Coordinates of C-alpha atoms (C1' of nucleotides) in Angstrom, one line a residue:
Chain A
X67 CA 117.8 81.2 61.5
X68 CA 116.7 84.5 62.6
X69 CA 116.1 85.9 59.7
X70 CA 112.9 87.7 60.8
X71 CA 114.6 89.6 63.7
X72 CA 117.1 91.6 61.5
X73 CA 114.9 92.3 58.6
X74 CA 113.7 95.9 58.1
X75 CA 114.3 97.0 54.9
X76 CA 110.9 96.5 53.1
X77 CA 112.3 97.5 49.4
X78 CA 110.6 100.6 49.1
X79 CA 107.0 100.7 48.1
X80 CA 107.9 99.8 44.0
X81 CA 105.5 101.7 42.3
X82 CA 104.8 105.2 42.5
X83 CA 106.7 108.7 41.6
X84 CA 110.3 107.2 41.0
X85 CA 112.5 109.4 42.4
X86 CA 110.5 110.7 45.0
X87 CA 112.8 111.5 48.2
X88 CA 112.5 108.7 50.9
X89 CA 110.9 110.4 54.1
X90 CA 112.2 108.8 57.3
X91 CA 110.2 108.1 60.4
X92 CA 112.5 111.7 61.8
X93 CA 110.2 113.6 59.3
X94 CA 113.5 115.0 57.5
X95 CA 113.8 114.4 54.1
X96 CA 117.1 113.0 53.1
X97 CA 117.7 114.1 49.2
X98 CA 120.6 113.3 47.0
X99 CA 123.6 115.1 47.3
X100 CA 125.8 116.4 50.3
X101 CA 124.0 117.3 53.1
X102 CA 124.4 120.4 55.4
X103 CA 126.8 120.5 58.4
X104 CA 129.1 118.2 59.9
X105 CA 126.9 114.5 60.2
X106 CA 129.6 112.5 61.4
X107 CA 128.4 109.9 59.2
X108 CA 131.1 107.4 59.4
X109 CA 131.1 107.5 62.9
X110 CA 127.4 107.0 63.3
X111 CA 127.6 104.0 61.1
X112 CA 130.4 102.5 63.7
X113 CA 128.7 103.2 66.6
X114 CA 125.3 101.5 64.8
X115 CA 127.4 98.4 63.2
X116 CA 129.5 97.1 66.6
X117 CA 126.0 96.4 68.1
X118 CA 124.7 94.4 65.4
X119 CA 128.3 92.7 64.6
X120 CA 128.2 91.6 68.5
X121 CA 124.6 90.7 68.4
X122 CA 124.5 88.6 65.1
X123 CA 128.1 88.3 64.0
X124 CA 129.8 88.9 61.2
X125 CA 128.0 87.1 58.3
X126 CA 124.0 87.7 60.1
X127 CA 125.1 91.1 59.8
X128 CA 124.0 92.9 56.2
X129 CA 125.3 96.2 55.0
X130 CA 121.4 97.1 54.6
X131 CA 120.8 96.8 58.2
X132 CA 123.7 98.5 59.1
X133 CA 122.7 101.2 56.7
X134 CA 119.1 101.2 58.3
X135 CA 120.3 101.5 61.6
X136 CA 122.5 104.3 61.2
X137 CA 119.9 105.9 59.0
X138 CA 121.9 106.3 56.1
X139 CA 122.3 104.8 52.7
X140 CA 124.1 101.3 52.3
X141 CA 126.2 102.5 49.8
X142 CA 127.8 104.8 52.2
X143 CA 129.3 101.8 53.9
X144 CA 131.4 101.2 50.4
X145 CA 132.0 105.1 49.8
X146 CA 133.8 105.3 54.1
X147 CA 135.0 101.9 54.6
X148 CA 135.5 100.0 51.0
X149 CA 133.6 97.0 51.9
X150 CA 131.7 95.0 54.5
X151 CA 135.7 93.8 55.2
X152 CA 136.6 97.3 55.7
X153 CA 133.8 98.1 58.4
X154 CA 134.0 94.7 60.4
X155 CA 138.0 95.7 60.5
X156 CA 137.5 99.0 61.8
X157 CA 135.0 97.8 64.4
X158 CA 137.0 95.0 65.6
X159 CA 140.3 97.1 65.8
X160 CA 138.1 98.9 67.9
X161 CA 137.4 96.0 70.3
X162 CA 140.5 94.5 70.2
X163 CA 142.7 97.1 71.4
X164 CA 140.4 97.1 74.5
X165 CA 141.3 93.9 75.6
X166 CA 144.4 92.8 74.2
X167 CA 147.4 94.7 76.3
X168 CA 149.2 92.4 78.8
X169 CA 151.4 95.2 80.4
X170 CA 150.8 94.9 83.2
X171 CA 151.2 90.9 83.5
X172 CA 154.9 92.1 82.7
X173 CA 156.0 94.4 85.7
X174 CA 156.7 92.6 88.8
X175 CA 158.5 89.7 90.4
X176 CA 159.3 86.5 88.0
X177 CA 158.0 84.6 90.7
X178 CA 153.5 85.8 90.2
X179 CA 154.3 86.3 87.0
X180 CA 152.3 82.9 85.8
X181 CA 149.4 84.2 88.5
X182 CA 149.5 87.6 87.2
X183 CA 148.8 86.4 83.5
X184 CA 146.1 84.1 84.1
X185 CA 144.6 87.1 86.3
X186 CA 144.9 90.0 83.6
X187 CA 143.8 87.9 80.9
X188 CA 140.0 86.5 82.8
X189 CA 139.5 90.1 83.6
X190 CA 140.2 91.2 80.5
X191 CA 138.6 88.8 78.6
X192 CA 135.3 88.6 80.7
X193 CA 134.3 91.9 80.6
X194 CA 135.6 92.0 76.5
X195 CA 133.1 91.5 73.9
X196 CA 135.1 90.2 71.2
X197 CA 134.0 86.9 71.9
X198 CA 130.8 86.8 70.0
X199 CA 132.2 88.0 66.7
X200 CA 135.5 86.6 66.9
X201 CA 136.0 82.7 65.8
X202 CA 134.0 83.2 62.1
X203 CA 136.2 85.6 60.6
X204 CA 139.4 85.1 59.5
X205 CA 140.6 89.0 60.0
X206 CA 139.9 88.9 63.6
X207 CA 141.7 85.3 63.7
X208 CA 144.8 87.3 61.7
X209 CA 144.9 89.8 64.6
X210 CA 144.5 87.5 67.1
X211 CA 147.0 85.1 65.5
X212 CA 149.8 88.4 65.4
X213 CA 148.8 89.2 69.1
X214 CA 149.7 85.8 70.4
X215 CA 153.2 85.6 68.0
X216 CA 153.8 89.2 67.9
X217 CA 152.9 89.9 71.3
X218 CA 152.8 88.0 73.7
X219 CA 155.4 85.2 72.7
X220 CA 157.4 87.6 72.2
X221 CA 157.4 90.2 74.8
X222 CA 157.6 87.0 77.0
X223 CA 160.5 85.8 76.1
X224 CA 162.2 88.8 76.5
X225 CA 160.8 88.8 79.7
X226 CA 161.8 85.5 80.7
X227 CA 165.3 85.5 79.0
X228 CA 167.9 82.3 79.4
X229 CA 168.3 78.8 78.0
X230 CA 165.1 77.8 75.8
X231 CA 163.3 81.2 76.5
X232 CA 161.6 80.9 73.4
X233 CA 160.3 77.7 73.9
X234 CA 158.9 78.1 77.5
X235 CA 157.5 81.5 75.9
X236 CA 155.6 79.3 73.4
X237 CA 154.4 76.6 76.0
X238 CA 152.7 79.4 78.2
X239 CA 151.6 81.0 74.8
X240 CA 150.3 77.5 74.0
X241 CA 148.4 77.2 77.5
X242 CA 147.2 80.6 77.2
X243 CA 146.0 80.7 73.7
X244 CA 143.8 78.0 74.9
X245 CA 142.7 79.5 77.9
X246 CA 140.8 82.3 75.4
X247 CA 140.0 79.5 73.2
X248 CA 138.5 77.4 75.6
X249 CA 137.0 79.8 77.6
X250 CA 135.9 82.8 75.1
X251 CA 136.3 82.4 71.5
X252 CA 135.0 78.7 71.5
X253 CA 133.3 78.1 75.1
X254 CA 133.2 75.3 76.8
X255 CA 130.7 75.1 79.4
X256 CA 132.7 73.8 81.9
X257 CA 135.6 76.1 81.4
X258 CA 133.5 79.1 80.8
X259 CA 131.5 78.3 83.7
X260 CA 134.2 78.8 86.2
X261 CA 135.0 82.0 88.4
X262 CA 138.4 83.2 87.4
X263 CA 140.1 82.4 91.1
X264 CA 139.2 78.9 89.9
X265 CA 140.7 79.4 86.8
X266 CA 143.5 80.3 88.4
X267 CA 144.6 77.5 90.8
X268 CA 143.6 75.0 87.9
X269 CA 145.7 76.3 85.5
X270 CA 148.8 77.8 87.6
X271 CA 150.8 74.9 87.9
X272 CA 150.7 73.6 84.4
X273 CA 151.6 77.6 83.4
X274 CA 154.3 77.7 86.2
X275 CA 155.4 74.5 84.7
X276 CA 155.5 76.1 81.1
X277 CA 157.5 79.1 81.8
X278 CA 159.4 77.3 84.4
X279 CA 163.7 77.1 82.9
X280 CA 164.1 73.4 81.4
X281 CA 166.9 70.9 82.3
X282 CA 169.5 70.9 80.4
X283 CA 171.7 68.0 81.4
X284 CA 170.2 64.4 80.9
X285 CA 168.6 63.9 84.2
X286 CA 168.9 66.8 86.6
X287 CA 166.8 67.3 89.6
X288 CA 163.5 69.4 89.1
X289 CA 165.2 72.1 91.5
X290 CA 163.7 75.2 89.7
X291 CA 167.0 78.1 89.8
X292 CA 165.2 81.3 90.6
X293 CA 167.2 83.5 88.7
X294 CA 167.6 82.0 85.0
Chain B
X130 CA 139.5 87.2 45.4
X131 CA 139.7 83.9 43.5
X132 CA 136.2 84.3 42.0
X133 CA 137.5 83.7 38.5
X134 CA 139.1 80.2 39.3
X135 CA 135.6 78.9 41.5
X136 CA 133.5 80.1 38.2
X137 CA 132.2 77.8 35.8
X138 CA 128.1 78.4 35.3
X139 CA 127.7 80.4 32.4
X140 CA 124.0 80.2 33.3
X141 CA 122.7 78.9 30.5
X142 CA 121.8 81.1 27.2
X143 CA 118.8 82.9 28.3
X144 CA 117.3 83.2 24.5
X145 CA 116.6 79.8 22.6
X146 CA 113.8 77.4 23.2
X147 CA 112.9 77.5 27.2
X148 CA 112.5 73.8 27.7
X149 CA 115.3 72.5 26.0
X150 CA 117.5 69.5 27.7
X151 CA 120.7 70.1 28.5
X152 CA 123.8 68.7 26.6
X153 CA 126.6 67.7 29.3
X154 CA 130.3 67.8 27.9
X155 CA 130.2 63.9 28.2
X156 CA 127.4 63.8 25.6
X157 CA 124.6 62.4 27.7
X158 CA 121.5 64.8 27.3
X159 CA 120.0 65.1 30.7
X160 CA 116.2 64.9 31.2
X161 CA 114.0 65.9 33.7
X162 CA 112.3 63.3 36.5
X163 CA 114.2 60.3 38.1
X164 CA 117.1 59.1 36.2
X165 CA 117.8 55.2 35.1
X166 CA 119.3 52.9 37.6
X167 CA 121.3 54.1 40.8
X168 CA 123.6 57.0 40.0
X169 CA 124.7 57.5 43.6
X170 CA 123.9 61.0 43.0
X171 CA 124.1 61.7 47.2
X172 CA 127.8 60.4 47.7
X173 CA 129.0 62.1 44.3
X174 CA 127.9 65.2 45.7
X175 CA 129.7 64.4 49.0
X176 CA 132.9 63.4 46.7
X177 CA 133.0 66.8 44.9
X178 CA 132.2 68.7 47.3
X179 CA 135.2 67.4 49.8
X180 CA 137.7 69.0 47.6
X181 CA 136.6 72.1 47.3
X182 CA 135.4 72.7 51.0
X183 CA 139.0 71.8 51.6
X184 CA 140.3 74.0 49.3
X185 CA 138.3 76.9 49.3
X186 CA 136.8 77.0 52.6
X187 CA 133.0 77.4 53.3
X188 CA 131.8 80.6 52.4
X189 CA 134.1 81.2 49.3
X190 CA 132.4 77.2 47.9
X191 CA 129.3 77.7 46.3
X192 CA 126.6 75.2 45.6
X193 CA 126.4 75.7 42.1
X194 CA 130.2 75.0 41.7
X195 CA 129.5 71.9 43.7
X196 CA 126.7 70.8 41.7
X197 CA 129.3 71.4 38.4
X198 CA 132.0 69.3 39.9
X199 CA 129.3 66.6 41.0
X200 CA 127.8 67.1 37.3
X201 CA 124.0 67.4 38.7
X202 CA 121.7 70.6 39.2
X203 CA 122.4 72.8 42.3
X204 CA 119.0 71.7 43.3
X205 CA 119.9 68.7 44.5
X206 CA 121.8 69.9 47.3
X207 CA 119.0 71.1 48.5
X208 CA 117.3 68.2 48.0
X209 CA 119.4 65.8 49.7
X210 CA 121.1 67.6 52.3
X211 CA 118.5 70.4 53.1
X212 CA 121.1 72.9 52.8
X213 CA 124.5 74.3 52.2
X214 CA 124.8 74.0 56.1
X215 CA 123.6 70.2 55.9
X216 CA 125.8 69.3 53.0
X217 CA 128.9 71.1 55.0
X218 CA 128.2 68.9 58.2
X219 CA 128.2 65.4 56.6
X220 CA 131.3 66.5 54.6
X221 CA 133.1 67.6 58.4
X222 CA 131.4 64.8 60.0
X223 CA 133.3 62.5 57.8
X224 CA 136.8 64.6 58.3
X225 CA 136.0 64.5 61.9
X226 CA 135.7 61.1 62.3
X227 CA 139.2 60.1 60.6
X228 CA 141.2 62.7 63.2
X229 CA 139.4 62.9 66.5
X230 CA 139.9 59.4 68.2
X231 CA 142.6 59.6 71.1
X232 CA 141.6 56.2 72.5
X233 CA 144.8 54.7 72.0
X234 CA 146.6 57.4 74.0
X235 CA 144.8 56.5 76.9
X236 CA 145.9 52.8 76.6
X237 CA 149.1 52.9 78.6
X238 CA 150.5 53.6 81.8
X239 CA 149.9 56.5 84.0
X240 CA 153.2 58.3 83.7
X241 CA 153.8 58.2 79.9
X242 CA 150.1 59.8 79.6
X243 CA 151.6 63.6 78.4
X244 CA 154.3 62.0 75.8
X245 CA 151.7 60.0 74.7
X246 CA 148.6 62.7 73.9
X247 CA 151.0 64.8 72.6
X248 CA 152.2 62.8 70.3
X249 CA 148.7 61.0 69.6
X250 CA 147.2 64.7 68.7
X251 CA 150.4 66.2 66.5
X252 CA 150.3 62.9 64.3
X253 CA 146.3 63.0 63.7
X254 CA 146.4 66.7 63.2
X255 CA 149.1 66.4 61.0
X256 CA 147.7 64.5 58.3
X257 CA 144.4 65.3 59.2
X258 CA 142.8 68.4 56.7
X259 CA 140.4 69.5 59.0
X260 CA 142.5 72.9 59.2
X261 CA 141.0 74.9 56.4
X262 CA 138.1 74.6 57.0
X263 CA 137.5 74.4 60.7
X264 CA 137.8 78.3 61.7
X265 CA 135.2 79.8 60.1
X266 CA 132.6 77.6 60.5
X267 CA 130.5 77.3 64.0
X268 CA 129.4 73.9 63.2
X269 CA 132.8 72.8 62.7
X270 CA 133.9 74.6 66.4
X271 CA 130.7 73.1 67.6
X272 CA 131.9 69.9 67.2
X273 CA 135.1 70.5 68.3
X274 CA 133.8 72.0 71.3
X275 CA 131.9 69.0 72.2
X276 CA 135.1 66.6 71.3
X277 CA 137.2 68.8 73.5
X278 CA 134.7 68.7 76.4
X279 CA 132.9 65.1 76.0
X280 CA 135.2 62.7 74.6
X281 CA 138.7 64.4 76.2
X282 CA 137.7 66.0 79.2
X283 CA 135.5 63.4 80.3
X284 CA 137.8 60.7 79.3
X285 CA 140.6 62.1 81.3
X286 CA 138.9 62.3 83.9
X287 CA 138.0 58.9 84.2
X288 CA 141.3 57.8 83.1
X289 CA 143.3 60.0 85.9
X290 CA 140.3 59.4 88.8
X291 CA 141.3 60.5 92.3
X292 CA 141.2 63.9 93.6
X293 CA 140.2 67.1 91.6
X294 CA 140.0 64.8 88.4
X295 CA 137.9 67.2 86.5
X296 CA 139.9 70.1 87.3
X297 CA 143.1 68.2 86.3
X298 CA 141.3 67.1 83.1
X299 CA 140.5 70.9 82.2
X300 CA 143.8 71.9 82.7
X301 CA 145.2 69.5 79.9
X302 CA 142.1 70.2 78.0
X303 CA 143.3 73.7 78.0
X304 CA 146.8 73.1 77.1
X305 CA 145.7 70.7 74.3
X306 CA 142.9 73.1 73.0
X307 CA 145.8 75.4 73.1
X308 CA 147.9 73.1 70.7
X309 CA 145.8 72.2 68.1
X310 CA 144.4 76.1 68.1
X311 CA 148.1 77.7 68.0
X312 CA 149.3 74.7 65.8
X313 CA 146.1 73.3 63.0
X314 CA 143.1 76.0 63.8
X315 CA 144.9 79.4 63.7
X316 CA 148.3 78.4 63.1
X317 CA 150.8 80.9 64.4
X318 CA 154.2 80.3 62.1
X319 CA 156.2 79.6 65.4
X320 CA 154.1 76.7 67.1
X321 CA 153.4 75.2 63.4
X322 CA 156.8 74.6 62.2
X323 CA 158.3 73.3 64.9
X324 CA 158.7 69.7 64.1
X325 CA 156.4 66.8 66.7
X326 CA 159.4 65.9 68.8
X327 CA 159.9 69.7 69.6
X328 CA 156.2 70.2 70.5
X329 CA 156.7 67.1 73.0
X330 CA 159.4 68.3 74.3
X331 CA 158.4 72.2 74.5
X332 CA 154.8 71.0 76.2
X333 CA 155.6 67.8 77.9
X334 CA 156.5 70.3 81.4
X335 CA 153.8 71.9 81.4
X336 CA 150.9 68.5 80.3
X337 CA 153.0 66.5 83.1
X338 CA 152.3 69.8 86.0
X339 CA 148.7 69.8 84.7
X340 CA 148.0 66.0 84.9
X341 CA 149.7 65.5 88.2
X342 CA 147.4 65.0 91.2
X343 CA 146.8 68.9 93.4
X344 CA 147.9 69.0 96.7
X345 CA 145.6 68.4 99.5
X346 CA 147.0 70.0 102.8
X347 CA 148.3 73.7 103.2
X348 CA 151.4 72.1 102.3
X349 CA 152.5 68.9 101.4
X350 CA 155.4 67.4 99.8
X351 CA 155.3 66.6 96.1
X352 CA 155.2 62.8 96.0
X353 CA 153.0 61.6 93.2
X354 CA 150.7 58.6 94.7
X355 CA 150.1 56.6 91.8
X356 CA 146.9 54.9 92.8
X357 CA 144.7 58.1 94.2
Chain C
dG187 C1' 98.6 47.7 35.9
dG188 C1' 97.7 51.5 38.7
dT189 C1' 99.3 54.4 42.6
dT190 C1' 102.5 56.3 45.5
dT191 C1' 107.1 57.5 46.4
dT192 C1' 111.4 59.1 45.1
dA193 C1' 114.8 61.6 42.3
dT194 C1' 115.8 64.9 39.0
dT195 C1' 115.6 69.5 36.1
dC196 C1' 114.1 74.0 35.4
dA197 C1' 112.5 78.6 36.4
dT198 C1' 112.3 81.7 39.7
dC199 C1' 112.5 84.1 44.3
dA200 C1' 114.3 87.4 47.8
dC201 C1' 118.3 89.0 49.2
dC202 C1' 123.2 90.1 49.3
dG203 C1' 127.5 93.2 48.6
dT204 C1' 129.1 96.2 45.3
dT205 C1' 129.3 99.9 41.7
dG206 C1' 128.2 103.7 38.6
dA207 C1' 125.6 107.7 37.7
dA208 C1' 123.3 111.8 39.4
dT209 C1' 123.4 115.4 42.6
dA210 C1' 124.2 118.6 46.3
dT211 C1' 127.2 120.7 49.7
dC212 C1' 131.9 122.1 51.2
dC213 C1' 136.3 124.4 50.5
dG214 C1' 140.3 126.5 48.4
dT215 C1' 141.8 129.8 45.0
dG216 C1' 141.2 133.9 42.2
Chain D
dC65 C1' 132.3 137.1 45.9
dA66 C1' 132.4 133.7 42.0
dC67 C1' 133.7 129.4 40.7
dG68 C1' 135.5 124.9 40.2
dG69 C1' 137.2 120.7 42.0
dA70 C1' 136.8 117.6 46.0
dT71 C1' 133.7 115.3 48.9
dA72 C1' 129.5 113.2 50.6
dT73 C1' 125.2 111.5 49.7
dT74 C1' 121.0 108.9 47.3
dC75 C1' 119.3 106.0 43.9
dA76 C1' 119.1 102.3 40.7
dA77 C1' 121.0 98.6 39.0
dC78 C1' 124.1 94.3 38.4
dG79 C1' 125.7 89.7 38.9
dG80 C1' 125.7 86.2 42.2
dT81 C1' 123.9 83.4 46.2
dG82 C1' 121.0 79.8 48.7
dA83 C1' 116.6 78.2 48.5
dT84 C1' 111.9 76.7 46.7
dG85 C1' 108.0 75.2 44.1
dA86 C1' 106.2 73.2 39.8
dA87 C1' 106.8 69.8 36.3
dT88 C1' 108.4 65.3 35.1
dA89 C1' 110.1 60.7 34.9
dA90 C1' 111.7 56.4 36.9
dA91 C1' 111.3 53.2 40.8
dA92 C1' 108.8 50.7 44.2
dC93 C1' 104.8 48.9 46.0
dC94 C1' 100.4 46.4 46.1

DNA sequence: GGTTTTATTCATCACCGTTGAATATCCGTG
DNA sequence: CACGGATATTCAACGGTGATGAATAAAACC
């Protein structure tokens, strides 16, 4: 696809002295060994791979252009991170933390909380940029996956409390779990097109419905208790 | 990780005469140029590499190992499919195809529409083995994209009718995306072992609130009108 | 029967992620 | 200060990947 675009590493001219010290377009000359100072090397190779991992995902993404970018070796990337696993994790834990906390769907009145959630969550979400990198590789499904169970099901139900409090947690789970997917991690035009207000009085009542206590008896009314 | 179970090309013994045919296990020597008869080389190929797309996902299923299991030179692929991309989509078109058709949910009557997606989508998914494979590749969630937005959305839509169809159709888009992400896609241990009647009965709340008509005025009761 | 088209094998390509060896600096201990 | 691991870096290579072009043989066509 576009494989022209991310290709700079030209091999090194083949011939020639063989273990003459590769001059870099800085004019320093990087030579074997440790080098001087404090580099920050491993951060400099973060900073250069979440671009590139954003921009091309995970498998357009080569250790060598990484490597190029930050100006160092690939091998490096082994020697900090373990493997091309290893720095895609470290970037994504990154990212993730930045758009992943729900707190503050959780403080207020029962009664916004389905509001509140679908609110928090297109704010969060828009201006994230895991969206890109996220649905081809199966680490950043594993976090997502613990997010949704660990997080937000649960901290929900606690929330929520009563009869059935785990399976109203997992129908809004359900509903919002598709919200990202529908919207970010696998957009559909139509749903990604919308503003989030929209988003919002589409998908309140079906959430309010979700989280709303379930009938116990064999045919009550649809009265909806406030309290439990 | 499994490397050592997907391995079976010893390459060939690289000394020996150059041009020298082949001996399969079987005993037939193959030559070069086109073979005798119709060996259904192209659905062979399809056949073998099924299996092991299924099993070992896209990345981790090479095409030599295909070419082994299909007992023809990795070449082939190439040849036939124009690539390991090309090869991967006839193999998901064909998985598609068996799990993707809701028509019969939408034979029915209005009010038994939530029961009956619900149902309609656990049993397909079920059986279906579109779940290993489906994350990681974007063809795959290209196509599911374009199910979830032009054969279900649009469907619904036509099927509810009346006022703010498309909205209500993107709301149970949502929730079902939501399903079949939590439950097949990225299963979260919760959602997938809960057994079909539980899923009905832990989304049917919240399918019914997102299928039933919006409310026009500031504030109006909430009759269902069947016909608008 | 001769020509073109199709199907196959083989050798090879550029590139990928990873690893081992060589090497140079840092840092703690004497 | 001397010195000896520990650490950080470059370089060269390895095995494996998907793809491609040349050689070749059967089929299909006229």
């Amino acid at each position: 696809m576009n494989k022209t675009e991310a290709r700079a590493l030209p091999t090194a001219p083949p011939a020639g002295s063989p273990a003459l010290p590769v001059r870099r377009a800085t004019g320093d000359v990087r030579r074997r060994g440790r080098p001087h100072g404090r580099p920050q090397t491993k951060a400099r190779i973060l900073a250069a791979a979440e671009p590139l991992f954003l921009e091309h995902g995970y498998r357009a993404t080569t250790l060598r252009a990484v490597a190029a970018a930050a100006g160092v070796d690939s091998a490096l990337i082994s020697y900090h991170f373990g493997s091309k696993r290893g720095l895609f994790g470290e970037v994504t834990q990154i990212q993730c933390a930045r758009a992943l906390d729900l707190t503050r769907a959780f403080t207020g009145d029962r009664d916004g909380l389905a509001e509140r959630l679908l609110d928090l969550v297109t704010e969060l979400w828009d201006e994230a940029e895991v969206n890109r990198l996220a649905v081809e590789n199966e680490e950043v499904m594993r976090v997502f996956r613990e997010y949704l169970e660990g997080e937000v099901l649960t901290r929900l139900a606690e929330y929520l409390g009563g009869h059935g409090a785990t399976r109203r947690a997992l129908a809004a789970v359900t509903l919002i779990g598709g919200l990202i997917f529908t919207r970010y991690l696998n957009p559909l035009p139509l749903a990604a097109a919308l503003p989030s207000e929209e988003i919002r009085r589409t998908l309140a009542p079906a959430l309010r419905a979700a989280l709303a206590p379930t009938v116990r008896g064999p045919r009550t009314a649809r009265a909806t208790r406030p309290g439990v």
